[in-house]
């Protein structure tokens, strides 16, 4: 066991740092720091910069245009990116659909879609959830009925994150009502421009239209858009979710959030002294920092096992639960740190291009919105209750 | 001991609950939220006519109740419905300060307040004072025929709707001294006083107030020069009671919504309320809300006690409410899943309003420290 980086790893870290210094645009850093919402163009700009370097898909194999980094390299990369306040990479194409296509897609699908994900031709969104199918994903009802060389899709998806930006959606659809509900589900790629699709925004409690409802009314989808075999979609869906969950640990985001929290606590005054010197508040920060230090190692342990060939199984559920609890605690502390200035409603000040001056210190404006918005972390991607269920079954065998 | 409401209070509670259920629909509230004034003149008048504002004042001040239990009752009901009307600011804080410190002439306004015709805001907190009540940097300098005020006031709730602001300023003493703080009643349109207004999370409006060479006559002073601190902390205690009772009402409503949701939302073929993982947590939520109720009762019974006793209860209650509120909000959203994250659904409004209560009149950490100073040390 050796917790120090090797020389090669240090060299890698320096290379990442040099890249960030040279290529990360200032305006994106400022937006991340101030918590303003990124536009589609912002994400695309950043994806293109990473792609030009060959670093947009750290987990993809080289043959598909990925960086094929090992667990430690990915950790270093994520760590440096979040420290530098780089925007997050939108996960739907890169860390969700990409691995599924690589494992189960046809050669044609791989050749066509994977490059388009990398060079930004397609923006994917995830069409799993439905009004009646949340935690119980196997109960999806959106139907795809075979009609010659097409499927006719009818139904409704919901909670579709950034669906307003997407031109493609990957969906779980019901192709059979026989047998167990899991056995009649297929994994379908759908072009959002197809007639019969309607996207309606849902505003979340922080005031942002981050998710959408997507309605399908007799939507014609070519059969070659089916991934793998008909009625085997559940297997692919589960494979995708494990990938989704590893990213949800969010060590990098937690680290960045913690640094931001400490910066605020140094600037805020309480009783005429910096808040960070207040023993109660300092103890709460310390508690979460200690937890995070251990969690980043838990994360490395799980991910390096995965790199050694074992698929991350129930362990990724552990990471998701702990990771979301830590991030949500950091968000709560940040809200507390700004004191009364958590109260102004700052939605407009947080829109990009707004010249509205924030009320109070600039770091205060996003605190409440981020606290509210990140309540989602323990709900989506399989809620923390569902993750606990997986742990009890798979590890504890209860 | 008797924890029942008196007949008068029972009548007030029944009437108020009925009135709010009718008048304060979700649509009515949304309209209010979108409005600069942050309250509906109709509902405000309705509340005044029912005697709700009068119930917050003592008889000698023109009201008919005004005890801790009256305040608690009114604000719990307002909390239940998620009302956003700035009753704390106009009646408990503003009206309360005038009632204890005002001259007969100044007290005239209370009658109008009780009748629903006047709005007030108290401009006390400052950009760097956080929750420290004696920390006043704004100055008032005495001149030949009045005072000149300079400084900045932060998050003055209800200032955009108030005809008069009650502004604290230092006439003597050092920055955190309790002595030397004076209060002034200043019409909102006074030269040199500028308001930057904005909405606040969970409903209502506030303003940042800048005072540059604001001249006021001697009669603008409320109470004796330099001696306002005791009244400010007494009214803060009553406002803290009001907001804690409001929090209690909000918590009850979130619990009810969540309880109903657990019975109706089905996943895996059963109502999610059949999962023990959720059952036990809602049971914990219920226990903490009962604790919160007791804490509010404790504070209601001691809110007008001598300061050392009163303040132990203020801090114990506000700390406990802050912790319980966070639990109720977070569990409420979590157990609702995605629906709980949406702005459209009722829970969102209640959750935001409840969350923000920790940011007024001292948060959990602040009151933990105060409690240690007063009761533990
Ligand atoms: C901001 C946001 C973005 C999202 N983005 C996407 C997206 O892009 N694409 C997509 O397909 N979906 C997305 N989702 C949907 C998300 O995956 C679901 O919200 C989630 O799976 C929970 O489902 P639900 O909301 O229907 O809650 P429900 O399943 O109704 O759950 C309600 C509560 O019951 C609990 N519960 C349910 N079953 C059990 C059980 N067996 N034991 C114990 N507790 C249980 C849950 O944990 C939760 O607390 C998003 C959700 C949010 C909030």
Short mmCIF file of N, CA and C in Angstrom, two decimals, chain A residues 102-192:
data_model
loop_
_atom_site.label_atom_id
_atom_site.label_comp_id
_atom_site.label_asym_id
_atom_site.label_seq_id
_atom_site.Cartn_x
_atom_site.Cartn_y
_atom_site.Cartn_z
N UNK A 102 -20.85 0.73 -26.30
CA UNK A 102 -19.59 0.00 -26.44
C UNK A 102 -19.76 -1.47 -26.05
N UNK A 103 -20.61 -1.71 -25.05
CA UNK A 103 -20.78 -3.08 -24.58
C UNK A 103 -21.84 -3.84 -25.38
N UNK A 104 -22.91 -3.17 -25.78
CA UNK A 104 -24.05 -3.89 -26.34
C UNK A 104 -24.50 -3.41 -27.71
N UNK A 105 -23.99 -2.25 -28.17
CA UNK A 105 -24.46 -1.69 -29.44
C UNK A 105 -23.92 -2.46 -30.64
N UNK A 106 -24.57 -2.26 -31.79
CA UNK A 106 -24.07 -2.88 -33.01
C UNK A 106 -22.85 -2.10 -33.49
N UNK A 107 -22.10 -2.70 -34.39
CA UNK A 107 -20.93 -2.03 -34.97
C UNK A 107 -21.36 -0.71 -35.61
N UNK A 108 -22.50 -0.75 -36.34
CA UNK A 108 -23.00 0.46 -37.01
C UNK A 108 -23.32 1.55 -35.99
N UNK A 109 -24.00 1.13 -34.91
CA UNK A 109 -24.35 2.12 -33.87
C UNK A 109 -23.08 2.73 -33.26
N UNK A 110 -22.11 1.90 -32.98
CA UNK A 110 -20.86 2.41 -32.40
C UNK A 110 -20.18 3.38 -33.35
N UNK A 111 -20.09 2.97 -34.62
CA UNK A 111 -19.39 3.81 -35.59
C UNK A 111 -20.10 5.14 -35.80
N UNK A 112 -21.43 5.10 -35.73
CA UNK A 112 -22.18 6.32 -36.02
C UNK A 112 -22.26 7.23 -34.79
N UNK A 113 -22.71 6.66 -33.66
CA UNK A 113 -23.04 7.52 -32.51
C UNK A 113 -21.83 7.96 -31.68
N UNK A 114 -20.87 7.05 -31.47
CA UNK A 114 -19.78 7.40 -30.54
C UNK A 114 -18.99 8.64 -30.98
N UNK A 115 -18.61 8.72 -32.27
CA UNK A 115 -17.89 9.95 -32.67
C UNK A 115 -18.77 11.19 -32.52
N UNK A 116 -20.07 11.02 -32.79
CA UNK A 116 -20.97 12.18 -32.68
C UNK A 116 -21.09 12.67 -31.24
N UNK A 117 -21.00 11.74 -30.30
CA UNK A 117 -21.02 12.15 -28.88
C UNK A 117 -19.77 12.98 -28.59
N UNK A 118 -18.63 12.49 -29.09
CA UNK A 118 -17.37 13.18 -28.79
C UNK A 118 -17.32 14.56 -29.44
N UNK A 119 -17.71 14.63 -30.71
CA UNK A 119 -17.52 15.94 -31.35
C UNK A 119 -18.73 16.87 -31.19
N UNK A 120 -19.69 16.45 -30.39
CA UNK A 120 -20.75 17.39 -30.04
C UNK A 120 -21.88 17.47 -31.05
N UNK A 121 -21.96 16.53 -31.99
CA UNK A 121 -23.08 16.55 -32.93
C UNK A 121 -24.39 16.22 -32.23
N UNK A 122 -24.30 15.36 -31.22
CA UNK A 122 -25.52 14.95 -30.53
C UNK A 122 -25.47 15.34 -29.06
N UNK A 123 -26.61 15.77 -28.56
CA UNK A 123 -26.79 15.99 -27.12
C UNK A 123 -27.85 14.99 -26.69
N UNK A 124 -27.44 14.04 -25.85
CA UNK A 124 -28.35 12.99 -25.41
C UNK A 124 -29.03 13.34 -24.11
N UNK A 125 -30.25 12.85 -23.94
CA UNK A 125 -30.86 12.90 -22.63
C UNK A 125 -31.40 11.51 -22.29
N UNK A 126 -31.73 11.32 -21.02
CA UNK A 126 -32.04 9.99 -20.51
C UNK A 126 -33.55 9.82 -20.30
N UNK A 127 -34.16 8.95 -21.05
CA UNK A 127 -35.61 8.74 -20.92
C UNK A 127 -35.92 7.44 -20.22
N UNK A 128 -35.67 7.40 -18.93
CA UNK A 128 -35.99 6.22 -18.12
C UNK A 128 -37.31 6.44 -17.39
N UNK A 129 -37.32 7.47 -16.52
CA UNK A 129 -38.44 7.65 -15.59
C UNK A 129 -39.74 8.02 -16.28
N UNK A 130 -40.83 7.61 -15.66
CA UNK A 130 -42.17 7.99 -16.09
C UNK A 130 -42.96 8.39 -14.85
N UNK A 131 -44.10 9.04 -15.05
CA UNK A 131 -44.87 9.45 -13.87
C UNK A 131 -45.16 8.27 -12.93
N UNK A 132 -45.43 7.09 -13.50
CA UNK A 132 -45.74 5.94 -12.64
C UNK A 132 -44.53 5.04 -12.39
N UNK A 133 -43.41 5.35 -13.01
CA UNK A 133 -42.24 4.48 -12.88
C UNK A 133 -41.04 5.31 -12.46
N UNK A 134 -40.79 5.34 -11.16
CA UNK A 134 -39.64 6.07 -10.63
C UNK A 134 -38.65 5.07 -10.09
N UNK A 135 -38.77 4.81 -8.80
CA UNK A 135 -37.92 3.78 -8.19
C UNK A 135 -38.20 2.43 -8.82
N UNK A 136 -39.45 2.21 -9.15
CA UNK A 136 -39.84 0.95 -9.77
C UNK A 136 -39.76 1.10 -11.28
N UNK A 137 -38.53 1.12 -11.75
CA UNK A 137 -38.28 1.43 -13.15
C UNK A 137 -38.84 0.35 -14.07
N UNK A 138 -38.94 -0.87 -13.56
CA UNK A 138 -39.40 -1.97 -14.41
C UNK A 138 -40.87 -1.80 -14.81
N UNK A 139 -41.56 -0.87 -14.17
CA UNK A 139 -42.96 -0.70 -14.52
C UNK A 139 -43.18 0.34 -15.62
N UNK A 140 -42.15 0.65 -16.42
CA UNK A 140 -42.34 1.62 -17.50
C UNK A 140 -43.45 1.16 -18.44
N UNK A 141 -44.22 2.14 -18.93
CA UNK A 141 -45.37 1.79 -19.76
C UNK A 141 -45.27 2.34 -21.18
N UNK A 142 -44.36 3.29 -21.39
CA UNK A 142 -44.21 3.83 -22.74
C UNK A 142 -44.00 2.66 -23.69
N UNK A 143 -44.86 2.57 -24.71
CA UNK A 143 -44.84 1.35 -25.51
C UNK A 143 -44.18 1.59 -26.86
N UNK A 144 -43.53 0.54 -27.36
CA UNK A 144 -42.97 0.58 -28.71
C UNK A 144 -43.50 -0.66 -29.42
N UNK A 145 -44.35 -0.42 -30.42
CA UNK A 145 -44.98 -1.55 -31.12
C UNK A 145 -44.37 -1.65 -32.51
N UNK A 146 -43.90 -2.86 -32.82
CA UNK A 146 -43.23 -3.09 -34.11
C UNK A 146 -44.24 -2.97 -35.25
N UNK A 147 -43.87 -2.18 -36.27
CA UNK A 147 -44.73 -2.02 -37.43
C UNK A 147 -43.80 -1.98 -38.64
N UNK A 148 -43.58 -3.14 -39.25
CA UNK A 148 -42.63 -3.23 -40.37
C UNK A 148 -41.22 -2.93 -39.90
N UNK A 149 -40.56 -1.96 -40.50
CA UNK A 149 -39.19 -1.65 -40.08
C UNK A 149 -39.13 -0.46 -39.12
N UNK A 150 -40.27 -0.23 -38.44
CA UNK A 150 -40.32 0.84 -37.45
C UNK A 150 -40.94 0.35 -36.14
N UNK A 151 -40.64 1.09 -35.06
CA UNK A 151 -41.42 0.97 -33.83
C UNK A 151 -42.31 2.20 -33.76
N UNK A 152 -43.53 2.01 -33.28
CA UNK A 152 -44.41 3.16 -33.03
C UNK A 152 -44.44 3.37 -31.52
N UNK A 153 -43.95 4.52 -31.10
CA UNK A 153 -43.77 4.77 -29.66
C UNK A 153 -44.86 5.70 -29.15
N UNK A 154 -45.49 5.29 -28.04
CA UNK A 154 -46.51 6.11 -27.37
C UNK A 154 -46.28 6.10 -25.87
N UNK A 155 -46.43 7.25 -25.26
CA UNK A 155 -46.28 7.29 -23.81
C UNK A 155 -45.66 8.59 -23.33
N UNK A 156 -45.18 8.57 -22.10
CA UNK A 156 -44.63 9.79 -21.51
C UNK A 156 -43.43 9.49 -20.63
N UNK A 157 -42.36 10.24 -20.81
CA UNK A 157 -41.21 10.20 -19.92
C UNK A 157 -41.23 11.46 -19.08
N UNK A 158 -40.56 11.42 -17.94
CA UNK A 158 -40.52 12.65 -17.14
C UNK A 158 -39.18 12.79 -16.42
N UNK A 159 -38.98 13.94 -15.83
CA UNK A 159 -37.73 14.30 -15.15
C UNK A 159 -36.53 14.29 -16.09
N UNK A 160 -36.76 14.53 -17.36
CA UNK A 160 -35.67 14.41 -18.33
C UNK A 160 -34.73 15.62 -18.22
N UNK A 161 -33.60 15.39 -17.60
CA UNK A 161 -32.65 16.46 -17.33
C UNK A 161 -32.10 17.07 -18.63
N UNK A 162 -32.15 18.38 -18.72
CA UNK A 162 -31.65 19.14 -19.87
C UNK A 162 -32.19 18.63 -21.21
N UNK A 163 -33.37 18.03 -21.15
CA UNK A 163 -34.00 17.56 -22.38
C UNK A 163 -34.26 18.69 -23.37
N UNK A 164 -34.35 19.91 -22.85
CA UNK A 164 -34.59 21.06 -23.73
C UNK A 164 -33.40 21.33 -24.65
N UNK A 165 -32.23 20.83 -24.27
CA UNK A 165 -31.05 21.03 -25.12
C UNK A 165 -30.81 19.86 -26.06
N UNK A 166 -31.51 18.74 -25.80
CA UNK A 166 -31.13 17.49 -26.45
C UNK A 166 -31.74 17.32 -27.83
N UNK A 167 -31.00 16.67 -28.72
CA UNK A 167 -31.58 16.26 -30.00
C UNK A 167 -31.80 14.76 -30.04
N UNK A 168 -31.34 14.05 -28.99
CA UNK A 168 -31.54 12.59 -28.95
C UNK A 168 -31.91 12.18 -27.52
N UNK A 169 -32.68 11.12 -27.47
CA UNK A 169 -33.05 10.59 -26.14
C UNK A 169 -32.93 9.07 -26.18
N UNK A 170 -32.27 8.49 -25.16
CA UNK A 170 -32.29 7.02 -25.08
C UNK A 170 -33.36 6.63 -24.07
N UNK A 171 -34.21 5.67 -24.47
CA UNK A 171 -35.41 5.38 -23.70
C UNK A 171 -35.52 3.90 -23.35
N UNK A 172 -36.14 3.68 -22.22
CA UNK A 172 -36.62 2.33 -21.91
C UNK A 172 -38.07 2.28 -22.36
N UNK A 173 -38.38 1.33 -23.22
CA UNK A 173 -39.75 1.23 -23.73
C UNK A 173 -40.25 -0.20 -23.55
N UNK A 174 -41.56 -0.32 -23.48
CA UNK A 174 -42.15 -1.65 -23.31
C UNK A 174 -42.44 -2.25 -24.67
N UNK A 175 -41.81 -3.39 -24.92
CA UNK A 175 -42.04 -4.08 -26.19
C UNK A 175 -42.83 -5.37 -25.98
N UNK A 176 -42.99 -5.75 -24.69
CA UNK A 176 -43.80 -6.95 -24.45
C UNK A 176 -44.44 -6.87 -23.08
N UNK A 177 -45.64 -7.43 -22.97
CA UNK A 177 -46.33 -7.46 -21.68
C UNK A 177 -46.29 -8.86 -21.09
N UNK A 178 -45.58 -9.76 -21.76
CA UNK A 178 -45.48 -11.13 -21.27
C UNK A 178 -44.45 -11.22 -20.13
N UNK A 179 -44.60 -12.24 -19.30
CA UNK A 179 -43.59 -12.56 -18.28
C UNK A 179 -43.43 -11.48 -17.24
N UNK A 180 -42.25 -11.49 -16.56
CA UNK A 180 -41.97 -10.47 -15.55
C UNK A 180 -41.80 -9.12 -16.24
N UNK A 181 -42.17 -8.04 -15.52
CA UNK A 181 -42.10 -6.71 -16.16
C UNK A 181 -40.70 -6.42 -16.74
N UNK A 182 -39.65 -6.90 -16.08
CA UNK A 182 -38.29 -6.64 -16.55
C UNK A 182 -38.03 -7.25 -17.92
N UNK A 183 -38.79 -8.31 -18.24
CA UNK A 183 -38.48 -9.07 -19.47
C UNK A 183 -39.07 -8.47 -20.73
N UNK A 184 -39.91 -7.43 -20.59
CA UNK A 184 -40.52 -6.87 -21.80
C UNK A 184 -40.03 -5.47 -22.14
N UNK A 185 -38.83 -5.14 -21.66
CA UNK A 185 -38.34 -3.77 -21.85
C UNK A 185 -37.21 -3.75 -22.90
N UNK A 186 -37.26 -2.74 -23.75
CA UNK A 186 -36.18 -2.60 -24.73
C UNK A 186 -35.54 -1.22 -24.60
N UNK A 187 -34.33 -1.13 -25.15
CA UNK A 187 -33.53 0.10 -25.04
C UNK A 187 -33.49 0.74 -26.43
N UNK A 188 -34.12 1.90 -26.54
CA UNK A 188 -34.33 2.48 -27.86
C UNK A 188 -33.72 3.88 -27.96
N UNK A 189 -33.09 4.15 -29.11
CA UNK A 189 -32.51 5.47 -29.36
C UNK A 189 -33.48 6.27 -30.22
N UNK A 190 -33.85 7.44 -29.76
CA UNK A 190 -34.87 8.20 -30.49
C UNK A 190 -34.39 9.61 -30.81
N UNK A 191 -34.64 10.01 -32.04
CA UNK A 191 -34.31 11.36 -32.48
C UNK A 191 -35.42 12.30 -31.99
N UNK A 192 -35.02 13.34 -31.26
CA UNK A 192 -36.04 14.23 -30.67
C UNK A 192 -36.77 15.07 -31.72
#
